[in-house]
Each structure stands twice: as structure tokens, then as C-alpha cells.
CSV table of C-alpha atoms in Angstrom, one decimal:
chain,number,residue,atom,x,y,z
K,256,UNK,CA,0.0,0.0,0.0
K,257,UNK,CA,2.9,2.4,0.9
K,258,UNK,CA,4.5,1.6,-2.5
K,259,UNK,CA,1.3,2.5,-4.3
K,260,UNK,CA,0.7,5.7,-2.4
K,261,UNK,CA,4.3,6.8,-3.0
K,262,UNK,CA,4.1,6.1,-6.7
K,263,UNK,CA,0.7,7.9,-7.0
K,264,UNK,CA,2.1,11.0,-5.2
K,265,UNK,CA,5.2,11.2,-7.2
K,266,UNK,CA,3.3,10.5,-10.5
K,267,UNK,CA,1.1,13.5,-9.7
K,268,UNK,CA,4.2,15.7,-9.1
K,269,UNK,CA,5.7,14.6,-12.4
K,270,UNK,CA,2.4,15.3,-14.1
K,271,UNK,CA,2.5,18.9,-12.6
K,272,UNK,CA,6.0,19.3,-14.0
K,273,UNK,CA,4.8,18.1,-17.4
K,274,UNK,CA,1.9,20.5,-17.3
K,275,UNK,CA,4.3,23.4,-16.5
K,276,UNK,CA,6.5,22.4,-19.5
K,277,UNK,CA,3.4,22.5,-21.8
K,278,UNK,CA,2.4,25.9,-20.4
K,279,UNK,CA,5.9,27.4,-21.0
K,280,UNK,CA,6.0,25.9,-24.5
K,281,UNK,CA,2.7,27.7,-25.2
K,282,UNK,CA,4.1,30.9,-23.7
K,283,UNK,CA,7.1,30.7,-26.0
K,284,UNK,CA,4.8,30.3,-29.0
K,285,UNK,CA,2.9,33.4,-28.0
K,286,UNK,CA,6.0,35.4,-27.4
K,287,UNK,CA,7.4,34.2,-30.7
K,288,UNK,CA,4.3,35.7,-32.4
K,289,UNK,CA,5.1,39.0,-30.8
K,290,UNK,CA,8.7,39.2,-32.1
K,291,UNK,CA,9.6,41.9,-34.7
K,292,UNK,CA,10.9,39.5,-37.3
K,293,UNK,CA,7.6,37.5,-37.1
K,294,UNK,CA,5.7,40.8,-37.5
K,295,UNK,CA,7.9,42.0,-40.4
K,296,UNK,CA,7.3,38.7,-42.2
K,297,UNK,CA,3.6,39.0,-41.7
K,298,UNK,CA,3.6,42.6,-43.0
K,299,UNK,CA,5.6,41.6,-46.1
K,300,UNK,CA,3.0,38.9,-46.8
K,301,UNK,CA,0.1,41.2,-46.3
K,302,UNK,CA,1.6,44.0,-48.4
K,303,UNK,CA,1.7,41.6,-51.4
K,304,UNK,CA,-1.9,40.5,-50.8
K,305,UNK,CA,-3.0,44.2,-50.5
K,306,UNK,CA,-1.4,45.0,-53.8
K,307,UNK,CA,-3.4,42.3,-55.5
K,308,UNK,CA,-6.6,43.6,-54.0
K,309,UNK,CA,-5.8,47.2,-55.2
K,310,UNK,CA,-5.0,45.8,-58.7
K,311,UNK,CA,-8.3,43.9,-58.9
K,312,UNK,CA,-10.3,46.9,-57.7
K,313,UNK,CA,-8.5,49.4,-60.1
K,314,UNK,CA,-9.1,47.1,-63.2
K,315,UNK,CA,-12.8,47.3,-62.7
K,316,UNK,CA,-12.9,51.1,-63.0
K,317,UNK,CA,-13.5,52.5,-66.5
K,318,UNK,CA,-11.8,55.5,-67.8
K,319,UNK,CA,-14.4,57.9,-66.5
K,320,UNK,CA,-14.3,56.5,-63.0
K,321,UNK,CA,-10.5,56.4,-63.1
K,322,UNK,CA,-10.6,60.2,-62.9
K,323,UNK,CA,-12.7,60.2,-59.7
K,324,UNK,CA,-10.2,60.3,-56.9
K,325,UNK,CA,-12.9,59.6,-54.4
K,326,UNK,CA,-13.7,56.2,-56.0
K,327,UNK,CA,-10.0,55.4,-56.2
K,328,UNK,CA,-9.6,56.2,-52.5
K,329,UNK,CA,-12.6,54.1,-51.7
K,330,UNK,CA,-10.9,51.1,-53.5
K,331,UNK,CA,-7.7,51.7,-51.5
K,332,UNK,CA,-9.7,52.1,-48.3
K,333,UNK,CA,-11.5,48.7,-48.8
K,334,UNK,CA,-8.1,47.0,-49.5
K,335,UNK,CA,-6.6,48.3,-46.2
K,336,UNK,CA,-9.6,48.1,-43.9
K,337,UNK,CA,-8.9,44.6,-42.6
K,338,UNK,CA,-5.2,45.2,-41.8
K,339,UNK,CA,-4.4,47.2,-38.6
K,340,UNK,CA,-1.6,49.8,-38.8
K,341,UNK,CA,-1.3,49.7,-42.6
K,342,UNK,CA,-1.6,52.8,-44.7
K,343,UNK,CA,-1.3,53.3,-48.4
K,344,UNK,CA,-2.5,54.8,-51.7
K,345,UNK,CA,-1.8,55.2,-55.4
K,346,UNK,CA,1.1,56.7,-57.2
K,347,UNK,CA,1.4,58.2,-60.7
K,348,UNK,CA,4.4,60.0,-62.3
K,349,UNK,CA,2.3,63.0,-63.2
K,350,UNK,CA,0.3,63.2,-59.9
K,351,UNK,CA,2.7,61.7,-57.4
K,352,UNK,CA,0.9,60.2,-54.3
K,353,UNK,CA,-2.9,60.4,-54.3
K,354,UNK,CA,-6.0,58.4,-53.1
K,355,UNK,CA,-4.2,58.1,-49.7
K,356,UNK,CA,-6.1,56.1,-47.0
K,357,UNK,CA,-5.4,55.0,-43.5
K,358,UNK,CA,-8.6,53.3,-42.3
K,359,UNK,CA,-7.2,51.9,-39.0
K,360,UNK,CA,-5.6,55.1,-37.9
K,361,UNK,CA,-5.8,55.3,-34.0
K,362,UNK,CA,-5.7,59.1,-33.7
K,363,UNK,CA,-8.7,61.5,-33.6
K,364,UNK,CA,-10.4,62.3,-36.8
K,365,UNK,CA,-9.6,61.0,-40.3
K,366,UNK,CA,-6.0,61.0,-41.5
K,367,UNK,CA,-5.9,61.9,-45.2
K,368,UNK,CA,-2.4,63.2,-45.6
K,369,UNK,CA,0.4,61.0,-46.7
K,370,UNK,CA,3.6,61.0,-44.5
K,371,UNK,CA,5.7,63.7,-46.2
K,372,UNK,CA,9.0,62.1,-45.0
K,373,UNK,CA,8.3,58.9,-46.7
K,374,UNK,CA,7.1,60.3,-50.1
K,375,UNK,CA,10.5,60.1,-51.9
K,376,UNK,CA,11.0,56.5,-50.9
K,377,UNK,CA,7.4,55.7,-51.9
K,378,UNK,CA,7.9,57.3,-55.3
K,379,UNK,CA,11.1,55.4,-55.9
K,380,UNK,CA,9.6,52.1,-54.9
K,381,UNK,CA,6.6,52.8,-57.2
K,382,UNK,CA,8.8,53.5,-60.2
K,383,UNK,CA,10.7,50.3,-59.7
K,384,UNK,CA,7.4,48.3,-59.5
K,385,UNK,CA,6.1,49.9,-62.7
K,386,UNK,CA,9.4,49.4,-64.4
K,387,UNK,CA,9.6,45.6,-63.4
K,388,UNK,CA,5.9,45.1,-63.7
K,389,UNK,CA,6.1,43.1,-60.4
K,390,UNK,CA,5.5,43.8,-56.8
K,391,UNK,CA,8.5,45.3,-54.8
K,392,UNK,CA,8.8,44.9,-51.0
K,393,UNK,CA,11.5,46.7,-48.9
K,394,UNK,CA,12.1,46.9,-45.1
K,395,UNK,CA,13.8,49.8,-43.4
K,396,UNK,CA,15.0,48.8,-40.0
K,397,UNK,CA,15.0,51.3,-37.2
K,398,UNK,CA,15.8,51.8,-33.5
K,399,UNK,CA,12.3,52.2,-32.4
K,400,UNK,CA,10.5,50.8,-35.3
K,401,UNK,CA,10.9,49.0,-38.7
K,402,UNK,CA,9.0,50.1,-41.7
K,403,UNK,CA,7.8,47.8,-44.4
K,404,UNK,CA,7.2,49.3,-47.8
K,405,UNK,CA,5.3,47.6,-50.6
K,406,UNK,CA,4.5,48.6,-54.2
K,407,UNK,CA,3.0,47.0,-57.2
K,408,UNK,CA,1.5,48.0,-60.6
K,409,UNK,CA,-2.3,48.2,-60.5
K,410,UNK,CA,-3.0,49.9,-63.9
K,411,UNK,CA,-1.2,51.5,-66.8
K,412,UNK,CA,1.3,54.0,-65.3
K,413,UNK,CA,-0.4,53.7,-61.8
K,414,UNK,CA,1.2,51.9,-58.9
K,415,UNK,CA,-0.3,51.0,-55.5
K,416,UNK,CA,1.7,51.3,-52.4
K,417,UNK,CA,1.5,50.4,-48.7
K,418,UNK,CA,3.4,51.3,-45.6
K,419,UNK,CA,3.4,49.3,-42.3
K,420,UNK,CA,5.3,50.2,-39.1
K,421,UNK,CA,6.5,47.5,-36.8
K,422,UNK,CA,7.5,48.4,-33.3
K,423,UNK,CA,11.1,47.1,-32.5
K,424,UNK,CA,12.1,49.2,-29.4
K,425,UNK,CA,11.3,46.2,-27.0
K,426,UNK,CA,12.6,43.6,-29.4
K,427,UNK,CA,15.9,43.0,-27.5
K,428,UNK,CA,14.0,42.7,-24.2
K,429,UNK,CA,11.6,40.3,-25.8
K,430,UNK,CA,14.5,38.2,-27.2
K,431,UNK,CA,16.0,38.2,-23.7
K,432,UNK,CA,12.7,37.0,-22.2
K,433,UNK,CA,12.4,34.3,-24.9
K,434,UNK,CA,15.9,33.1,-24.0
K,435,UNK,CA,15.2,33.1,-20.3
K,436,UNK,CA,11.9,31.2,-20.7
K,437,UNK,CA,13.6,28.8,-23.1
K,438,UNK,CA,16.3,28.1,-20.4
K,439,UNK,CA,13.6,27.6,-17.8
K,440,UNK,CA,11.8,25.1,-20.2
K,441,UNK,CA,15.0,23.2,-20.8
K,442,UNK,CA,15.6,23.0,-17.0
K,443,UNK,CA,12.0,21.7,-16.4
K,444,UNK,CA,12.5,19.1,-19.2
K,445,UNK,CA,15.7,18.0,-17.7
K,446,UNK,CA,14.3,18.0,-14.2
K,447,UNK,CA,11.2,16.0,-15.4
K,448,UNK,CA,13.5,13.4,-17.1
K,449,UNK,CA,15.7,13.1,-14.0
K,450,UNK,CA,12.6,12.9,-11.8
K,451,UNK,CA,11.3,10.0,-14.0
K,452,UNK,CA,14.5,8.3,-13.5
K,453,UNK,CA,14.4,8.8,-9.7
K,454,UNK,CA,10.7,7.7,-9.7
K,455,UNK,CA,11.6,4.4,-11.4
K,456,UNK,CA,14.6,3.9,-9.0
K,457,UNK,CA,12.5,4.8,-5.9
K,458,UNK,CA,9.8,2.4,-7.1
K,459,UNK,CA,12.1,-0.4,-7.2
K,460,UNK,CA,13.7,0.4,-3.9
K,461,UNK,CA,10.4,0.8,-2.2
K,462,UNK,CA,9.3,-2.5,-3.7
K,463,UNK,CA,12.4,-4.2,-2.3
K,464,UNK,CA,11.9,-2.6,1.1
K,465,UNK,CA,8.2,-3.6,1.1
K,466,UNK,CA,9.2,-7.2,0.5
K,467,UNK,CA,11.7,-7.0,3.3
K,468,UNK,CA,9.1,-5.4,5.7
K,469,UNK,CA,6.6,-8.1,4.8
K,470,UNK,CA,9.2,-10.9,5.5
K,471,UNK,CA,10.2,-9.1,8.8
K,472,UNK,CA,6.5,-8.9,9.9
K,473,UNK,CA,6.0,-12.5,8.9
K,474,UNK,CA,9.0,-13.6,11.0
K,475,UNK,CA,7.9,-11.4,13.9
K,476,UNK,CA,4.4,-12.9,13.8
K,477,UNK,CA,5.9,-16.3,13.6
K,478,UNK,CA,8.1,-15.6,16.6
K,479,UNK,CA,5.2,-14.3,18.5
K,480,UNK,CA,3.1,-17.3,17.6
K,481,UNK,CA,5.8,-19.6,18.6
K,482,UNK,CA,6.3,-17.9,21.9
K,483,UNK,CA,2.6,-18.0,22.7
K,484,UNK,CA,2.3,-21.6,21.5
K,485,UNK,CA,5.2,-22.6,23.7
K,486,UNK,CA,3.6,-21.0,26.6
K,487,UNK,CA,0.2,-22.6,26.0
K,488,UNK,CA,1.9,-26.0,25.7
K,489,UNK,CA,4.3,-25.6,28.7
K,490,UNK,CA,1.4,-24.9,31.1
K,491,UNK,CA,-0.5,-28.2,30.5
K,492,UNK,CA,2.8,-30.1,30.5
K,493,UNK,CA,3.9,-28.6,33.7
K,494,UNK,CA,0.6,-29.6,35.3
K,495,UNK,CA,0.9,-33.1,34.1
K,496,UNK,CA,4.4,-33.4,35.3
K,497,UNK,CA,3.5,-32.0,38.7
K,498,UNK,CA,0.6,-34.5,39.1
K,499,UNK,CA,2.8,-37.4,38.0
K,500,UNK,CA,5.6,-36.4,40.4
K,501,UNK,CA,3.2,-36.2,43.3
K,502,UNK,CA,1.7,-39.6,42.5
K,503,UNK,CA,5.1,-41.2,42.3
K,504,UNK,CA,6.2,-39.6,45.5
K,505,UNK,CA,3.1,-40.5,47.5
K,506,UNK,CA,3.2,-43.2,50.1
K,507,UNK,CA,2.1,-46.7,49.0
K,508,UNK,CA,-1.2,-46.6,50.7
K,509,UNK,CA,-2.0,-43.2,49.0
K,510,UNK,CA,-0.5,-43.8,45.6
K,511,UNK,CA,-3.6,-45.3,44.0
K,512,UNK,CA,-5.7,-42.2,44.9
K,513,UNK,CA,-3.1,-39.8,43.6
K,514,UNK,CA,-2.4,-41.9,40.5
K,515,UNK,CA,-6.1,-41.8,39.6
K,516,UNK,CA,-6.2,-38.0,40.2
K,517,UNK,CA,-3.1,-37.6,38.1
K,518,UNK,CA,-4.6,-39.6,35.2
K,519,UNK,CA,-7.8,-37.5,35.3
K,520,UNK,CA,-5.7,-34.3,35.2
K,521,UNK,CA,-3.5,-35.7,32.5
K,522,UNK,CA,-6.6,-36.5,30.5
K,523,UNK,CA,-8.0,-33.0,30.8
K,524,UNK,CA,-4.7,-31.3,29.9
K,525,UNK,CA,-4.4,-33.6,26.9
K,526,UNK,CA,-7.8,-32.6,25.8
K,527,UNK,CA,-6.7,-29.0,26.2
K,528,UNK,CA,-3.7,-29.6,24.0
K,529,UNK,CA,-5.8,-31.3,21.4
K,530,UNK,CA,-8.2,-28.4,21.3
K,531,UNK,CA,-5.2,-26.0,20.9
K,532,UNK,CA,-3.8,-28.0,18.1
K,533,UNK,CA,-7.2,-28.4,16.4
K,534,UNK,CA,-7.7,-24.6,16.5
K,535,UNK,CA,-4.2,-24.0,15.1
K,536,UNK,CA,-4.9,-26.4,12.3
K,537,UNK,CA,-8.2,-24.6,11.6
K,538,UNK,CA,-6.4,-21.3,11.3
K,539,UNK,CA,-3.8,-22.7,8.9
K,540,UNK,CA,-6.4,-24.1,6.6
K,541,UNK,CA,-8.4,-21.6,4.3
K,542,UNK,CA,-12.0,-21.1,5.1
K,543,UNK,CA,-14.4,-21.7,2.2
K,544,UNK,CA,-17.9,-20.6,3.2
K,545,UNK,CA,-20.7,-22.9,2.1
K,546,UNK,CA,-23.4,-20.3,1.8
K,547,UNK,CA,-27.0,-21.3,2.3
K,548,UNK,CA,-30.3,-19.5,3.1
K,549,UNK,CA,-30.7,-18.8,6.7
K,550,UNK,CA,-33.8,-17.7,8.5
K,551,UNK,CA,-32.0,-15.1,10.6
K,552,UNK,CA,-34.4,-14.7,13.5
K,553,UNK,CA,-34.8,-18.5,14.1
K,554,UNK,CA,-31.1,-19.1,13.6
K,555,UNK,CA,-30.2,-16.3,16.2
K,556,UNK,CA,-32.8,-17.5,18.6
K,557,UNK,CA,-31.2,-21.0,18.4
K,558,UNK,CA,-27.8,-19.5,19.2
K,559,UNK,CA,-29.3,-17.8,22.2
K,560,UNK,CA,-31.0,-20.9,23.5
K,561,UNK,CA,-27.7,-22.9,23.2
K,562,UNK,CA,-26.1,-20.6,25.7
K,563,UNK,CA,-29.2,-19.8,27.9
K,564,UNK,CA,-28.5,-22.4,30.5
K,565,UNK,CA,-24.9,-21.3,30.9
K,566,UNK,CA,-26.1,-17.7,31.3
K,567,UNK,CA,-28.7,-18.7,33.9
K,568,UNK,CA,-26.0,-20.6,35.9
K,569,UNK,CA,-24.0,-17.5,35.9
K,570,UNK,CA,-26.9,-15.2,36.8
K,571,UNK,CA,-26.4,-13.3,33.5
K,572,UNK,CA,-29.2,-12.1,31.3
K,573,UNK,CA,-28.8,-13.2,27.7
K,574,UNK,CA,-31.1,-11.3,25.3
K,575,UNK,CA,-31.6,-11.3,21.6
K,576,UNK,CA,-32.2,-7.9,19.8
K,577,UNK,CA,-33.3,-7.8,16.2
K,578,UNK,CA,-33.4,-4.7,14.0
K,579,UNK,CA,-36.6,-3.6,12.1
K,580,UNK,CA,-37.9,-6.1,9.6
K,581,UNK,CA,-35.8,-9.1,10.8
K,582,UNK,CA,-38.6,-10.5,13.0
K,583,UNK,CA,-41.5,-10.6,10.4
K,584,UNK,CA,-42.5,-13.9,8.8
K,585,UNK,CA,-44.2,-14.4,5.5
K,586,UNK,CA,-44.1,-17.4,3.2
K,587,UNK,CA,-40.8,-18.4,1.7
K,588,UNK,CA,-40.0,-21.7,0.1
K,589,UNK,CA,-36.9,-23.7,0.9
K,590,UNK,CA,-36.0,-26.8,-1.2
K,591,UNK,CA,-34.7,-29.7,0.7
K,592,UNK,CA,-31.8,-31.5,-1.0
K,593,UNK,CA,-30.4,-34.9,-0.6
K,594,UNK,CA,-27.8,-35.4,2.1
K,595,UNK,CA,-29.6,-33.2,4.6
K,596,UNK,CA,-29.8,-35.8,7.3
K,597,UNK,CA,-26.0,-35.7,7.6
K,598,UNK,CA,-26.0,-31.9,7.8
K,599,UNK,CA,-28.6,-32.1,10.7
K,600,UNK,CA,-26.4,-34.6,12.4
K,601,UNK,CA,-23.4,-32.2,12.2
K,602,UNK,CA,-25.6,-29.3,13.6
K,603,UNK,CA,-26.6,-31.5,16.5
K,604,UNK,CA,-23.0,-32.4,17.1
K,605,UNK,CA,-22.1,-28.7,17.1
K,606,UNK,CA,-24.7,-28.0,19.7
K,607,UNK,CA,-23.4,-30.9,21.8
K,608,UNK,CA,-20.0,-29.3,21.7
K,609,UNK,CA,-21.4,-26.0,22.9
K,610,UNK,CA,-23.0,-27.8,25.9
K,611,UNK,CA,-19.6,-29.5,26.5
K,612,UNK,CA,-17.9,-26.0,26.7
K,613,UNK,CA,-20.3,-24.7,29.2
K,614,UNK,CA,-19.6,-27.9,31.2
K,615,UNK,CA,-16.0,-26.9,31.3
K,616,UNK,CA,-14.4,-28.0,28.0
K,617,UNK,CA,-13.2,-26.1,25.0
K,618,UNK,CA,-15.3,-26.3,21.7
K,619,UNK,CA,-12.4,-26.0,19.2
K,620,UNK,CA,-12.1,-29.5,17.8
K,621,UNK,CA,-15.8,-30.4,17.9
K,622,UNK,CA,-16.8,-27.1,16.4
K,623,UNK,CA,-14.3,-27.4,13.6
K,624,UNK,CA,-15.5,-30.9,12.7
K,625,UNK,CA,-18.8,-29.5,11.3
K,626,UNK,CA,-17.4,-26.3,9.7
K,627,UNK,CA,-18.5,-26.7,6.1
K,628,UNK,CA,-21.8,-28.5,6.1
K,629,UNK,CA,-24.4,-27.7,8.9
K,630,UNK,CA,-27.4,-25.6,8.1
K,631,UNK,CA,-29.0,-23.4,10.8
K,632,UNK,CA,-30.9,-25.4,13.5
K,633,UNK,CA,-34.4,-24.0,12.4
K,634,UNK,CA,-33.8,-25.0,8.8
K,635,UNK,CA,-32.5,-28.5,9.9
K,636,UNK,CA,-35.8,-29.0,11.8
K,637,UNK,CA,-37.8,-28.1,8.8
K,638,UNK,CA,-35.7,-30.4,6.7
K,639,UNK,CA,-36.3,-33.3,9.1
K,640,UNK,CA,-40.0,-32.5,8.9
K,641,UNK,CA,-39.9,-32.4,5.1
K,642,UNK,CA,-38.3,-35.8,5.0
K,643,UNK,CA,-40.9,-37.2,7.4
K,644,UNK,CA,-43.6,-35.8,5.1
K,645,UNK,CA,-42.3,-36.7,1.7
K,646,UNK,CA,-38.7,-37.5,1.3
K,647,UNK,CA,-35.8,-35.5,-0.1
K,648,UNK,CA,-37.9,-33.6,-2.6
K,649,UNK,CA,-40.4,-32.2,-0.1
K,650,UNK,CA,-40.8,-28.5,0.4
K,651,UNK,CA,-41.5,-26.5,3.6
K,652,UNK,CA,-43.1,-23.0,3.3
K,653,UNK,CA,-42.2,-20.9,6.3
K,654,UNK,CA,-39.6,-18.2,5.5
K,655,UNK,CA,-39.6,-14.5,4.5
K,656,UNK,CA,-37.5,-13.0,1.8
K,657,UNK,CA,-36.8,-10.0,4.0
K,658,UNK,CA,-35.2,-12.1,6.9
K,659,UNK,CA,-33.4,-14.8,4.9
K,660,UNK,CA,-29.7,-14.1,4.7
K,661,UNK,CA,-27.1,-16.0,2.8
K,662,UNK,CA,-24.0,-17.3,4.7
K,663,UNK,CA,-22.4,-20.4,6.0
K,664,UNK,CA,-24.5,-21.2,9.1
K,665,UNK,CA,-22.1,-23.7,10.6
K,666,UNK,CA,-19.1,-21.4,10.4
K,667,UNK,CA,-21.0,-18.4,11.6
K,668,UNK,CA,-22.5,-20.4,14.5
K,669,UNK,CA,-19.0,-21.2,15.6
K,670,UNK,CA,-18.2,-17.4,15.4
K,671,UNK,CA,-21.2,-16.5,17.6
K,672,UNK,CA,-20.4,-19.4,20.0
K,673,UNK,CA,-16.9,-18.1,20.6
K,674,UNK,CA,-18.1,-14.6,21.1
K,675,UNK,CA,-20.9,-15.5,23.5
K,676,UNK,CA,-18.5,-17.8,25.5
K,677,UNK,CA,-16.2,-14.9,25.8
K,678,UNK,CA,-18.9,-12.5,26.8
K,679,UNK,CA,-20.3,-14.9,29.5
K,680,UNK,CA,-16.8,-15.5,30.8
K,681,UNK,CA,-16.2,-11.8,31.3
K,682,UNK,CA,-19.6,-10.8,32.7
K,683,UNK,CA,-20.2,-10.8,36.4
K,684,UNK,CA,-23.4,-12.0,38.1
K,685,UNK,CA,-26.3,-9.7,37.4
K,686,UNK,CA,-24.8,-8.5,34.1
K,687,UNK,CA,-26.3,-8.5,30.7
K,688,UNK,CA,-25.1,-10.1,27.3
K,689,UNK,CA,-26.9,-9.1,24.1
K,690,UNK,CA,-26.8,-10.9,20.7
K,691,UNK,CA,-28.2,-8.6,18.1
K,692,UNK,CA,-28.6,-8.3,14.3
K,693,UNK,CA,-29.7,-5.4,12.0
K,694,UNK,CA,-29.8,-5.0,8.3
K,695,UNK,CA,-28.6,-1.8,6.5
K,696,UNK,CA,-29.2,-2.2,2.8
K,697,UNK,CA,-27.1,-5.1,1.5
K,698,UNK,CA,-25.1,-5.3,4.8
K,699,UNK,CA,-26.0,-7.7,7.7
K,700,UNK,CA,-24.6,-6.4,11.0
K,701,UNK,CA,-24.2,-9.0,13.8
K,702,UNK,CA,-22.9,-8.1,17.3
K,703,UNK,CA,-22.3,-9.6,20.7
K,704,UNK,CA,-22.2,-7.0,23.6
K,705,UNK,CA,-21.8,-7.3,27.3
K,706,UNK,CA,-21.4,-4.9,30.3
K,707,UNK,CA,-18.6,-6.8,31.9
K,708,UNK,CA,-15.0,-5.8,32.5
K,709,UNK,CA,-14.2,-4.8,28.9
K,710,UNK,CA,-11.0,-5.4,27.0
K,711,UNK,CA,-7.8,-4.1,28.6
K,712,UNK,CA,-6.3,-1.2,26.6
K,713,UNK,CA,-3.1,-3.2,26.1
K,714,UNK,CA,-5.0,-6.0,24.3
K,715,UNK,CA,-7.3,-3.9,22.1
K,716,UNK,CA,-4.8,-3.5,19.2
K,717,UNK,CA,-4.0,-7.3,19.1
K,718,UNK,CA,-7.4,-8.5,20.2
K,719,UNK,CA,-7.9,-10.7,17.1
K,720,UNK,CA,-4.3,-12.0,16.9
K,721,UNK,CA,-3.7,-15.7,17.6
K,722,UNK,CA,-2.8,-16.7,21.2
K,723,UNK,CA,-3.9,-13.3,22.6
K,724,UNK,CA,-6.4,-13.8,25.5
K,725,UNK,CA,-7.4,-12.2,28.7
K,726,UNK,CA,-9.4,-15.1,30.0
K,727,UNK,CA,-7.8,-17.6,32.4
K,728,UNK,CA,-7.7,-21.0,30.7
K,729,UNK,CA,-8.4,-19.5,27.2
K,730,UNK,CA,-6.4,-20.6,24.3
K,731,UNK,CA,-6.4,-17.2,22.6
K,732,UNK,CA,-7.5,-18.7,19.3
K,733,UNK,CA,-11.3,-18.0,19.4
K,734,UNK,CA,-11.2,-14.4,18.2
K,735,UNK,CA,-8.6,-15.3,15.6
K,736,UNK,CA,-11.0,-17.9,14.1
K,737,UNK,CA,-13.8,-15.2,14.3
K,738,UNK,CA,-11.7,-12.9,12.2
K,739,UNK,CA,-10.8,-15.5,9.6
K,740,UNK,CA,-14.3,-16.8,9.2
K,741,UNK,CA,-15.7,-13.2,8.8
K,742,UNK,CA,-13.1,-12.2,6.3
K,743,UNK,CA,-13.8,-15.5,4.3
K,744,UNK,CA,-17.3,-14.3,4.1
K,745,UNK,CA,-16.1,-10.9,2.6
K,746,UNK,CA,-16.9,-9.1,5.8
K,747,UNK,CA,-15.3,-7.1,8.6
K,748,UNK,CA,-15.1,-7.6,12.4
K,749,UNK,CA,-14.0,-4.9,14.9
K,750,UNK,CA,-14.1,-3.9,18.5
K,751,UNK,CA,-16.6,-1.1,19.1
K,752,UNK,CA,-14.6,1.6,21.1
K,753,UNK,CA,-17.6,3.6,22.0
K,754,UNK,CA,-19.3,0.7,23.9
K,755,UNK,CA,-18.6,1.3,27.6
K,756,UNK,CA,-18.7,-0.3,30.0
K,757,UNK,CA,-18.0,-3.8,28.7
K,758,UNK,CA,-17.2,-5.1,25.3
K,759,UNK,CA,-19.1,-5.1,21.9
K,760,UNK,CA,-17.8,-7.0,18.9
K,761,UNK,CA,-19.3,-5.9,15.7
K,762,UNK,CA,-19.4,-7.9,12.4
K,763,UNK,CA,-20.6,-6.6,9.0
K,764,UNK,CA,-21.4,-9.3,6.3
K,765,UNK,CA,-22.8,-9.1,2.8
K,766,UNK,CA,-26.5,-9.9,3.0
K,767,UNK,CA,-26.3,-12.2,0.0
């Protein structure tokens, strides 16, 4: 996860650098369009185009109209109107410059006088254009501005001319700015390339460190598990050795009694070790839920009844709380399949194990024996009735679509049994234990809550880890099994920190 987050953040940074590079490239293009050389080139091109427009307009005038200067000026004005900052007119040897127009002049009023200082050059350029019968373009550079002259023949002995001024005073500063931005662009490109190299190198290093971290965590977990397992095995072995030593050291007349007591103790401790080994084996094997339709209200009530006697012996109130809509009942058909008698037998065996736990034994091995097959007890009863009424193909109509959930009833029964046993063990006389369920859309929430001593703060972070227990005589594997079973169903399990006093374990499962 850390590797993915680092790659994502660095990728966003690299993308920001790439965006800045693109922005600077666009800025350079815009600055390039403002350069004097670019404007001079554009002015030369437009001067040639305007001459062509003037020639086309003048050729449409007949001899009489050719003498009307106002009409000729209108032709020039129309040719120049679309080009900002361009002035021009016509030239004839006998008349000089005439029909002058400057339609885009920015000053006040209408400018109708040709620039006197430019008249000699305009006349010379016009004569050259008439002599060569081709357009002539010239550029006069200047400190503050460059002037682009254009002339071309438009009619016999008549030439059209244009004059365009291009500001060049800030050209050097603009060139310096372009150079500076170009250097910045190159720096960003190099930085982005180097950053990409670093990103690749960091990704490989983070991947290597992540692998080392996972291996280290695995070894740490294995060490912790081995230490806990050694402790759990050493205690029964110590008890067995002590009892055997006492029996061997007893006087001959008392040795049979002590030997019998030692054998009973040894049997109990061996059963405890078998339970521990069975639970460890259950954790090492993947859980594969066998999902089946479960009438939730009936199934939860059966779980409560299985522990009701133990709760009564401890003077603890065990209650069932159902959310809205989970207690209603309308018809729902369940098809009984072949092989159900065996499943019912497994469910009965699981209930026998629960009773054995409350009598002082651990449920681990017996509960694991029926992990993959048993349906809920209410469904098992209906299946048995269906077989009595018509065999494996019979049907029983008792369920509601709103309260039928889909999960592995045997595995989840083991989960609730573990949680209820823990809750009863940590609740004092007069206390309360609550088994509850609620539906929130497509999520089934189950919980077991008590008002007992609660989970010590030191154990809360590792509550669901193997061999972590706060109950004398506990194996520390019950909640680990709870976590694995719930995760196998695609759900989550957590300790509710807001529930005080006592403990509340909350599980969220997919409804179907």
C-alpha cells in the first residue's frame, strides 16, 4: 500500500511538471508571435496581398471612374480596412501620391495626408514596381520601429503602395525574455526526465523494502506465535508433570488415589492440548464458506438458546435484539436437498460441543468438525419434517425474503459461539449479554455485547491475533478464528470503542 501511495503522489508531481512544461511551450509560441521578425514577415506577406486587392479593384474602373479620386480612394480604403496599422494609396508619375487612405488610424479624426518624410521612398519604390511590372517589397530597420514598404503595378502607369510600421524598441528585451523562458523550459524538461529516473529507481527500492518489511513482519508474527504456543503447551505439560511427580512420591497406601487424580488431570490437559492443536490447524487451513439461505431470526434464537443455560447458571441475562424487519414472517419456500440428514447430524454435534464447553471443555475441535456443512438449526428442523412428510424432494413454506440471509450457518454459528462464550466469561453475576442483528441495505450487522470488565487497553490493538487472551484457561484462538471466518465471508469484524462499560464485537457481512 505504501508503495502504491508513493508512486501515486510522485506521479502527480511529475504530471504537474509536465503541465508546466506545456504551459511554457505555449508561452514561448505566444512570445514568438510578438517578435519583430515575425511581424515584419507577416507585414511583407500582407503587403503583397493588399497590392493584389488594389489591382483587382482598379481594373474594374473604366476611364471615367478612373478620374474620380474619391472612387479610387474608396478602392484603397477597402483594400486596407482589414489590416491594422497599414496605410497606403496610389502613385502616378504626373500626380505623385494620391488616393491616400489609413482606415485603421488610431488618432482622432480621419488621416488623409500621406507621410511627407516617406514620399521620396514611396515614389522610388513605385517607379521600380512599374518598371519591373512586379511587386517590390522593402524593409527599413530602425531603432524604435521598422518600416515595411510595398508597391505593385495596378493599372497602366499607376502603382499602388503600402506602408506598415512594426515596433522594435522592445525587441531586444523580448528576445532576452524568450531566451530566459527557453532556459527555464530546458531546465524543467531535464528535471522531469531526471525525476522520472528517480521515480523508477525509488519504485524499485520501495518494492524491495516492502518485501523485506513483509518478510520481517511474517517472521515477527511467527516468533510471537511460537512464543505463545510454547507458553500454551508448557502450562499443561507442567501440570501433568507435577501431578505425576506427586503420584510417584506418594506413600504406597495413598498412591492409587493420587495416580487416579493424576490420570484425570492428564486427560483434561491432553484434551486442552488437542483443542489447541485443532484450533491452530483450523487457522492454517483456508475457510471456504458454504453459503446457504438462513432464517435469521430463528437461527439467532437458536444460538441464544444454546447458551441460555450457561447464562442462567452465571446469573447473567442473555437477550436477543433484532433490527426492524428481521422478526417478520411471510411465506418463503426452501427446497430440501439430498444429504440433509448428515447436515442435521453435524448441527446436532455442534450443539453438543457447545454444551460441553459450558460444562468446562473447549469447543475448538468439535466445532471445527462441522465447519463446512451444517445448516441453521431451524432449517434443519424443517428439513427433518420435510423428510418425514415426503422425502428429499419435499418443500417447507415458512420463510420470508426479508429475513433470509445467505452465509455459512455452521461457520457463523462457531463465530457466535466463541463470542458468546467470551462474553459470558467476562460478565459478572447480574450482568447482561446481548446478541443482536440489523440490516442496512445489503449489509448484515451482527454483534455480541456485554457490560462486563471490557478489553484491557493493552490488548485492544492485538485482540484478534492468535494466542492473545485475557481469560484464564483460554487458548487465545477463538477471536482469531472469528476474524478468519468473517473475512472469508467478505466481511469485517472490529471492537466497538464507543461501547462502555463492557465489550461489543461488531461484524458486517454481505447480505447475500
